[in-house]
Amino acid sequence: MSRFTGIKIIFTLIACVFAFVSVGKITFASEASVKTTLDSIDFERKSKNEINLFFSGNGINEVDRYVILRKDASAKDFKEIKRISSKDVNKTGNISYTDKISTNGYVKYEYRVDAYLKNGKQVKGKSIFASNVLICIDPGHFQTKNAIEGEDGYGYSESMAVLKLGLALRDSLKKNYGISCVLTRTTESITIDGFTDKNLDGGHISLRGDMAGRSGADLFISLHTNSNNSHANGYPTNSQPVTINKPLIILNSLAKENDICINIANKIGENLSIVNFNEGLAKSKDFDSVKKGSLSEWTVAKNDSITINGSVYYRMGENGDYYGVLRGANVAGVPGMIVEHGFHSVPEVRKKAMQSDLINKWVDADAKSIAAGFGF
C-alpha cells in the first residue's frame, strides 16, 4: 500500500467519524426541538364542557405522530385520548385539540403530549393542569387610586397593589391549579364599553361585574385592601393600629346562597388571617367562618372594630347588592365576592406590601383557597 493510499484511508475514516458525530448531533437536536414543541403545550377553557389544548409543531419533520394523554386527579397513569398524525398538522404547524367534558361539575385534569418519531423513538412532553373553571378577577379601582401620601405611606396605592396581586393570582391559578382567568384590567387603566377609569369606579361600576357574565365566568372576585372611617378608634385615619387589621369578604346575593362560594370565602379568610398574623400584622390568626344562612350584614362598626375577627358578610342597598361590582355580577348571573385582604390604613401593612413579599403571600392564600373551594 502506498503512502498516499494510507493517508487517503485515514482521511476517509476521519470523515466517517465526523459524519457519525454529526448525525448524532442532528438526532439530538431533532429530539430537543421536538421536546421544546411538546413543552409549549397550553390550554384555554372554552366552556364549562370544553378544554382546548394547543401547541406548535412548526418546523418539526421528524415526528410521525403526536399523542395527547390525560390523567384524572385520582388516577395513577395517563391515558391516550387523541392521536394526531403529522400529516394532519396544518400549514402553520399549530396543533390543537378540544377535550369534551361530560360532567356537569368542576373537574381538573393533567394533560401531556408525547411524540413518536419516524425513527421509532418516543419523546415525552411536560404535563400541565387544566380545568373547566373560569374566574373573573377584578383588580379594584384604577391608576393610583387610594394612594397614601407622606413618608409613612411607603409609596402605597390600593389600585397598584391589587393590580400586582391580580396579575400574579391569574398566573398562579393557571400554572398551579389549571384554573383559567379573565381580568377586568391588566394595566393601570380600565376600559369597558367605552367607559374609562373614573367612570368605571363610579356610575358605571357595575360593568366590572357584568364582565364576568359576558366571559362565562363561574365566579367573580374583586380584589381590594380595606380602610376605615375618618379617625376611627381615636387614631388618625391612615395610622390605625395593627389590631384593626383583618380580612373581610363580602358576597353578593347569588354567592351567599352558594355552598362553593361560601367555602371559598371561608378558606380565603382563614388563609389570609394566618398570613397576616405570621407577618405580625394582626392580633389573631382566627377567622369567623360562616355557613349558608348564617351570614350577617356588613356594618361600619364591624369593619372598624379592633376587637373582632375577620368574617364573611353581605351588604344590601336600595337596588339589591350595595356594591356596584357585586350587583353587576349578580344581575349577570355570576356569584361574586369582594376580598379585603387587609387594611391599608395600617402603616405596617403598607410597609410590608411595598418592601416585602406580603402581596405574593396573599396571592398564594387566595389561589390555594379558590382551588380548594372547587375541589382541587
Short mmCIF file of C-alpha atoms in Angstrom, two decimals:
data_model
loop_
_atom_site.label_atom_id
_atom_site.label_comp_id
_atom_site.label_asym_id
_atom_site.label_seq_id
_atom_site.Cartn_x
_atom_site.Cartn_y
_atom_site.Cartn_z
CA MET A 1 0.00 0.00 0.00
CA SER A 2 1.39 3.35 -0.98
CA ARG A 3 1.84 6.19 1.46
CA PHE A 4 -0.73 8.21 -0.48
CA THR A 5 -3.29 5.39 -0.25
CA GLY A 6 -2.73 5.09 3.50
CA ILE A 7 -3.26 8.81 4.01
CA LYS A 8 -6.44 8.62 1.92
CA ILE A 9 -7.80 5.79 4.06
CA ILE A 10 -7.05 7.73 7.26
CA PHE A 11 -8.87 10.79 5.97
CA THR A 12 -11.79 8.60 4.91
CA LEU A 13 -12.03 7.13 8.43
CA ILE A 14 -11.86 10.59 9.99
CA ALA A 15 -14.62 11.75 7.67
CA CYS A 16 -16.75 8.77 8.70
CA VAL A 17 -16.24 9.59 12.37
CA PHE A 18 -17.25 13.22 11.79
CA ALA A 19 -20.25 12.08 9.80
CA PHE A 20 -21.31 9.76 12.66
CA VAL A 21 -20.89 12.51 15.22
CA SER A 22 -22.76 14.95 13.01
CA VAL A 23 -25.65 12.51 12.57
CA GLY A 24 -25.72 12.05 16.32
CA LYS A 25 -25.87 15.80 16.80
CA ILE A 26 -28.67 16.10 14.25
CA THR A 27 -30.66 13.40 16.01
CA PHE A 28 -30.04 15.03 19.37
CA ALA A 29 -31.02 18.45 18.04
CA SER A 30 -34.20 16.99 16.50
CA GLU A 31 -35.28 15.33 19.74
CA ALA A 32 -34.53 18.53 21.64
CA SER A 33 -36.63 20.50 19.14
CA VAL A 34 -39.48 18.05 19.49
CA LYS A 35 -39.25 18.28 23.27
CA THR A 36 -39.42 22.08 23.07
CA THR A 37 -42.50 21.76 20.88
CA LEU A 38 -44.24 19.40 23.28
CA ASP A 39 -43.39 21.58 26.26
CA SER A 40 -45.15 24.53 24.62
CA ILE A 41 -48.49 22.92 25.46
CA ASP A 42 -51.05 25.38 26.79
CA PHE A 43 -54.80 25.46 27.27
CA GLU A 44 -57.88 27.62 27.42
CA ARG A 45 -61.21 26.88 28.99
CA LYS A 46 -63.61 27.36 26.07
CA SER A 47 -66.75 26.48 28.02
CA LYS A 48 -67.91 24.50 31.03
CA ASN A 49 -67.72 21.40 28.84
CA GLU A 50 -64.69 22.16 26.64
CA ILE A 51 -60.98 22.48 27.34
CA ASN A 52 -58.91 23.47 24.32
CA LEU A 53 -55.29 22.22 24.23
CA PHE A 54 -52.77 23.65 21.79
CA PHE A 55 -49.07 23.60 20.96
CA SER A 56 -46.83 24.35 17.98
CA GLY A 57 -45.23 21.69 15.79
CA ASN A 58 -43.82 24.19 13.29
CA GLY A 59 -40.65 23.08 11.52
CA ILE A 60 -40.57 19.58 13.04
CA ASN A 61 -40.24 16.97 10.30
CA GLU A 62 -39.04 14.01 12.36
CA VAL A 63 -42.40 13.31 14.02
CA ASP A 64 -44.64 10.50 12.81
CA ARG A 65 -47.50 11.18 15.23
CA TYR A 66 -48.47 13.10 18.34
CA VAL A 67 -50.39 11.51 21.20
CA ILE A 68 -52.42 13.56 23.68
CA LEU A 69 -52.77 11.96 27.10
CA ARG A 70 -54.96 12.79 30.09
CA LYS A 71 -54.93 11.78 33.73
CA ASP A 72 -57.66 12.29 36.30
CA ALA A 73 -56.61 13.72 39.63
CA SER A 74 -57.16 10.37 41.32
CA ALA A 75 -55.65 8.23 38.55
CA LYS A 76 -52.16 6.76 38.62
CA ASP A 77 -51.39 6.69 34.91
CA PHE A 78 -52.07 8.79 31.84
CA LYS A 79 -54.47 7.51 29.18
CA GLU A 80 -54.39 8.32 25.48
CA ILE A 81 -57.34 10.46 24.38
CA LYS A 82 -56.25 11.59 20.91
CA ARG A 83 -53.73 10.56 18.25
CA ILE A 84 -52.71 13.10 15.59
CA SER A 85 -50.70 12.15 12.51
CA SER A 86 -48.00 14.61 11.49
CA LYS A 87 -49.70 14.63 8.09
CA ASP A 88 -52.76 16.25 9.70
CA VAL A 89 -50.82 19.18 11.15
CA ASN A 90 -51.88 22.40 9.45
CA LYS A 91 -49.54 24.53 7.35
CA THR A 92 -48.70 26.87 10.24
CA GLY A 93 -47.59 23.95 12.38
CA ASN A 94 -50.16 24.74 15.07
CA ILE A 95 -51.83 21.77 16.69
CA SER A 96 -54.98 21.96 18.79
CA TYR A 97 -57.50 19.58 20.28
CA THR A 98 -60.69 20.27 22.19
CA ASP A 99 -61.36 17.83 25.01
CA LYS A 100 -65.08 17.38 25.62
CA ILE A 101 -66.05 17.27 29.30
CA SER A 102 -69.06 15.09 30.03
CA THR A 103 -69.63 16.03 33.68
CA ASN A 104 -71.75 18.96 34.86
CA GLY A 105 -69.42 19.59 37.78
CA TYR A 106 -65.95 21.07 38.09
CA VAL A 107 -63.00 18.88 37.08
CA LYS A 108 -59.25 19.24 36.86
CA TYR A 109 -57.11 17.07 34.60
CA GLU A 110 -53.42 16.65 33.96
CA TYR A 111 -52.52 16.66 30.26
CA ARG A 112 -49.38 15.70 28.36
CA VAL A 113 -48.37 15.39 24.70
CA ASP A 114 -45.89 12.75 23.54
CA ALA A 115 -44.35 12.45 20.10
CA TYR A 116 -43.32 9.28 18.26
CA LEU A 117 -40.50 9.94 15.81
CA LYS A 118 -40.07 8.34 12.43
CA ASN A 119 -37.01 6.53 13.78
CA GLY A 120 -39.22 4.81 16.38
CA LYS A 121 -38.18 6.87 19.39
CA GLN A 122 -40.68 8.34 21.85
CA VAL A 123 -40.29 11.87 23.22
CA LYS A 124 -42.34 12.77 26.30
CA GLY A 125 -43.58 16.29 26.91
CA LYS A 126 -44.14 18.04 30.22
CA SER A 127 -47.54 17.84 31.84
CA ILE A 128 -49.87 20.71 32.70
CA PHE A 129 -53.03 21.06 34.77
CA ALA A 130 -56.25 22.25 33.15
CA SER A 131 -59.80 22.56 34.42
CA ASN A 132 -63.23 23.73 33.31
CA VAL A 133 -63.24 26.59 35.84
CA LEU A 134 -63.07 30.23 34.78
CA ILE A 135 -62.60 33.09 37.25
CA CYS A 136 -63.17 36.78 36.51
CA ILE A 137 -60.67 38.78 38.57
CA ASP A 138 -61.30 42.46 39.15
CA PRO A 139 -58.27 44.37 40.48
CA GLY A 140 -60.16 47.20 42.18
CA HIS A 141 -60.13 50.89 41.23
CA PHE A 142 -57.69 52.38 38.66
CA GLN A 143 -54.35 54.16 38.27
CA THR A 144 -53.09 55.20 41.73
CA LYS A 145 -56.46 55.39 43.48
CA ASN A 146 -56.30 55.37 47.28
CA ALA A 147 -52.64 56.32 47.39
CA ILE A 148 -51.30 57.12 50.85
CA GLU A 149 -49.19 60.25 50.85
CA GLY A 150 -46.26 61.02 53.09
CA GLU A 151 -43.17 59.20 54.30
CA ASP A 152 -45.17 56.56 56.15
CA GLY A 153 -47.24 55.89 53.02
CA TYR A 154 -44.26 53.95 51.61
CA GLY A 155 -45.48 54.72 48.08
CA TYR A 156 -48.58 52.54 48.56
CA SER A 157 -51.74 52.84 46.50
CA GLU A 158 -54.54 50.30 46.73
CA SER A 159 -55.08 50.30 42.98
CA MET A 160 -51.50 49.39 42.06
CA ALA A 161 -51.16 46.87 44.90
CA VAL A 162 -54.24 44.91 43.83
CA LEU A 163 -53.20 45.09 40.17
CA LYS A 164 -49.95 43.36 41.08
CA LEU A 165 -51.95 40.91 43.16
CA GLY A 166 -54.44 40.21 40.37
CA LEU A 167 -51.83 39.55 37.69
CA ALA A 168 -49.92 37.19 39.96
CA LEU A 169 -53.13 35.45 41.05
CA ARG A 170 -54.06 34.83 37.41
CA ASP A 171 -50.67 33.25 36.75
CA SER A 172 -50.69 31.15 39.92
CA LEU A 173 -54.20 29.78 39.34
CA LYS A 174 -53.36 28.71 35.80
CA LYS A 175 -49.91 27.27 36.44
CA ASN A 176 -50.54 25.54 39.76
CA TYR A 177 -54.21 24.59 39.55
CA GLY A 178 -55.25 24.69 35.89
CA ILE A 179 -57.81 27.44 36.51
CA SER A 180 -58.37 29.97 33.73
CA CYS A 181 -58.89 33.67 34.46
CA VAL A 182 -60.02 36.84 32.76
CA LEU A 183 -59.19 40.23 34.26
CA THR A 184 -61.23 43.42 34.14
CA ARG A 185 -57.93 45.28 33.77
CA THR A 186 -54.29 44.33 33.25
CA THR A 187 -52.81 47.85 33.34
CA GLU A 188 -53.23 50.95 35.49
CA SER A 189 -56.29 51.98 33.49
CA ILE A 190 -59.53 50.14 32.84
CA THR A 191 -61.91 50.49 29.86
CA ILE A 192 -65.22 48.67 29.35
CA ASP A 193 -67.86 49.62 26.76
CA GLY A 194 -66.17 52.96 26.11
CA PHE A 195 -66.11 53.97 29.77
CA THR A 196 -62.72 54.50 31.35
CA ASP A 197 -61.16 54.70 34.80
CA LYS A 198 -63.23 57.08 36.96
CA ASN A 199 -66.45 56.16 35.14
CA LEU A 200 -65.80 52.51 35.97
CA ASP A 201 -65.15 53.31 39.60
CA GLY A 202 -68.40 55.20 40.00
CA GLY A 203 -71.57 55.47 37.94
CA HIS A 204 -70.86 52.54 35.61
CA ILE A 205 -69.02 50.38 38.11
CA SER A 206 -71.50 47.51 37.66
CA LEU A 207 -69.92 46.88 34.23
CA ARG A 208 -66.92 45.39 36.03
CA GLY A 209 -69.13 42.68 37.49
CA ASP A 210 -71.11 42.35 34.27
CA MET A 211 -67.86 41.37 32.51
CA ALA A 212 -67.96 38.11 34.47
CA GLY A 213 -71.26 37.22 32.82
CA ARG A 214 -70.05 38.11 29.34
CA SER A 215 -66.99 35.91 29.71
CA GLY A 216 -68.98 32.97 31.07
CA ALA A 217 -67.09 33.02 34.37
CA ASP A 218 -68.02 30.73 37.24
CA LEU A 219 -67.00 33.26 39.88
CA PHE A 220 -66.29 36.99 40.11
CA ILE A 221 -63.67 38.18 42.62
CA SER A 222 -62.93 41.86 43.19
CA LEU A 223 -59.57 42.40 44.89
CA HIS A 224 -59.12 45.19 47.41
CA THR A 225 -57.38 46.37 50.54
CA ASN A 226 -59.51 47.99 53.22
CA SER A 227 -59.84 51.26 55.06
CA ASN A 228 -61.98 52.77 57.82
CA ASN A 229 -63.95 55.80 58.85
CA SER A 230 -62.07 59.03 59.42
CA HIS A 231 -60.19 58.90 62.75
CA ALA A 232 -61.67 55.53 63.66
CA ASN A 233 -60.86 54.19 67.14
CA GLY A 234 -59.37 57.57 68.10
CA TYR A 235 -56.39 57.19 65.74
CA PRO A 236 -55.52 59.19 62.62
CA THR A 237 -57.34 57.77 59.59
CA ASN A 238 -54.23 56.24 58.00
CA SER A 239 -52.40 55.45 61.22
CA GLN A 240 -54.68 52.72 62.53
CA PRO A 241 -53.29 50.09 64.92
CA VAL A 242 -52.49 46.55 63.83
CA THR A 243 -55.44 45.37 65.94
CA ILE A 244 -57.88 46.64 63.28
CA ASN A 245 -56.27 44.53 60.57
CA LYS A 246 -58.33 41.55 59.43
CA PRO A 247 -59.59 40.12 56.12
CA LEU A 248 -63.23 40.78 55.23
CA ILE A 249 -65.08 39.02 52.42
CA ILE A 250 -68.40 40.37 51.14
CA LEU A 251 -70.63 38.13 48.99
CA ASN A 252 -73.32 39.09 46.52
CA SER A 253 -76.82 37.65 46.68
CA LEU A 254 -76.02 34.65 44.49
CA ALA A 255 -72.77 33.82 46.28
CA LYS A 256 -74.27 33.88 49.78
CA GLU A 257 -76.64 31.09 48.73
CA ASN A 258 -73.90 29.05 47.03
CA ASP A 259 -72.04 26.43 49.07
CA ILE A 260 -68.94 26.52 46.87
CA CYS A 261 -68.66 30.31 47.15
CA ILE A 262 -69.15 30.28 50.91
CA ASN A 263 -66.48 27.59 51.17
CA ILE A 264 -64.08 29.66 49.05
CA ALA A 265 -64.78 32.80 51.07
CA ASN A 266 -64.17 30.97 54.34
CA LYS A 267 -60.92 29.49 53.10
CA ILE A 268 -59.67 32.82 51.75
CA GLY A 269 -60.42 34.47 55.08
CA GLU A 270 -58.79 31.70 57.08
CA ASN A 271 -55.64 31.65 54.97
CA LEU A 272 -55.29 35.43 54.83
CA SER A 273 -55.72 35.60 58.60
CA ILE A 274 -52.82 33.18 59.04
CA VAL A 275 -50.63 35.14 56.60
CA ASN A 276 -51.34 38.46 58.31
CA PHE A 277 -50.76 37.00 61.77
CA ASN A 278 -47.50 35.34 60.76
CA GLU A 279 -46.34 38.63 59.27
CA GLY A 280 -47.00 40.40 62.56
CA LEU A 281 -49.88 42.34 61.01
CA ALA A 282 -52.80 41.03 63.06
CA LYS A 283 -53.71 40.40 66.69
CA SER A 284 -55.02 36.92 65.92
CA LYS A 285 -54.91 34.25 63.23
CA ASP A 286 -58.56 33.37 63.93
CA PHE A 287 -61.28 33.96 61.35
CA ASP A 288 -65.01 33.64 61.98
CA SER A 289 -66.17 31.27 59.24
CA VAL A 290 -69.83 31.13 58.28
CA LYS A 291 -72.41 28.70 56.96
CA LYS A 292 -75.13 29.27 54.41
CA GLY A 293 -77.97 31.07 56.10
CA SER A 294 -75.82 32.40 58.93
CA LEU A 295 -74.15 35.38 57.22
CA SER A 296 -74.66 38.74 58.85
CA GLU A 297 -74.71 42.12 57.12
CA TRP A 298 -71.60 44.26 56.95
CA THR A 299 -71.59 47.38 59.12
CA VAL A 300 -69.12 50.19 59.73
CA ALA A 301 -68.85 49.07 63.35
CA LYS A 302 -67.77 45.57 62.34
CA ASN A 303 -65.41 46.94 59.72
CA ASP A 304 -63.66 49.35 62.08
CA SER A 305 -63.65 47.17 65.19
CA ILE A 306 -60.33 46.41 66.84
CA THR A 307 -61.78 43.58 68.93
CA ILE A 308 -63.47 41.21 66.46
CA ASN A 309 -62.07 38.75 63.92
CA GLY A 310 -62.49 38.90 60.18
CA SER A 311 -65.51 37.17 58.67
CA VAL A 312 -67.77 36.78 55.62
CA TYR A 313 -70.62 39.25 55.13
CA TYR A 314 -73.18 40.54 52.67
CA ARG A 315 -74.34 44.13 52.18
CA MET A 316 -77.60 45.24 50.63
CA GLY A 317 -78.74 48.59 49.23
CA GLU A 318 -81.87 50.07 47.73
CA ASN A 319 -81.31 48.34 44.38
CA GLY A 320 -80.06 44.99 45.61
CA ASP A 321 -76.42 44.36 46.40
CA TYR A 322 -74.91 47.58 47.75
CA TYR A 323 -71.59 47.38 45.88
CA GLY A 324 -71.91 48.03 42.16
CA VAL A 325 -69.36 45.40 41.14
CA LEU A 326 -71.24 42.73 43.07
CA ARG A 327 -74.60 43.95 41.80
CA GLY A 328 -73.32 43.82 38.22
CA ALA A 329 -72.12 40.24 38.64
CA ASN A 330 -75.37 39.24 40.34
CA VAL A 331 -77.51 40.67 37.54
CA ALA A 332 -75.27 38.82 35.05
CA GLY A 333 -75.98 35.58 36.93
CA VAL A 334 -72.50 35.15 38.41
CA PRO A 335 -71.74 34.62 42.12
CA GLY A 336 -69.31 37.29 43.27
CA MET A 337 -67.26 38.47 46.20
CA ILE A 338 -65.13 41.37 47.33
CA VAL A 339 -61.96 40.33 49.15
CA GLU A 340 -60.46 42.90 51.51
CA HIS A 341 -57.02 41.42 52.16
CA GLY A 342 -56.03 43.76 54.96
CA PHE A 343 -56.23 47.40 55.98
CA HIS A 344 -54.00 49.76 54.02
CA SER A 345 -54.82 52.33 56.69
CA VAL A 346 -52.33 50.45 58.92
CA PRO A 347 -48.77 51.73 58.27
CA GLU A 348 -47.19 48.32 58.92
CA VAL A 349 -49.41 46.76 56.24
CA ARG A 350 -48.38 49.39 53.69
CA LYS A 351 -44.71 48.94 54.50
CA LYS A 352 -44.85 45.13 54.24
CA ALA A 353 -46.81 45.32 50.99
CA MET A 354 -44.21 47.60 49.43
CA GLN A 355 -41.00 46.27 50.96
CA SER A 356 -41.56 42.51 51.39
CA ASP A 357 -43.33 39.63 49.68
CA LEU A 358 -46.63 40.16 51.52
CA ILE A 359 -48.60 40.53 48.28
CA ASN A 360 -47.21 37.24 46.97
CA LYS A 361 -48.26 35.56 50.21
CA TRP A 362 -51.75 36.96 49.75
CA VAL A 363 -51.68 35.55 46.21
CA ASP A 364 -50.80 32.09 47.49
CA ALA A 365 -53.56 32.28 50.11
CA ASP A 366 -56.16 33.31 47.52
CA ALA A 367 -55.10 30.76 44.90
CA LYS A 368 -54.98 27.85 47.32
CA SER A 369 -58.39 28.78 48.71
CA ILE A 370 -60.06 29.16 45.32
CA ALA A 371 -58.67 25.83 44.11
CA ALA A 372 -59.71 24.05 47.32
CA GLY A 373 -63.20 25.53 47.08
CA PHE A 374 -63.66 23.96 43.65
CA GLY A 375 -62.43 20.63 44.99
CA PHE A 376 -58.92 20.79 43.56
#
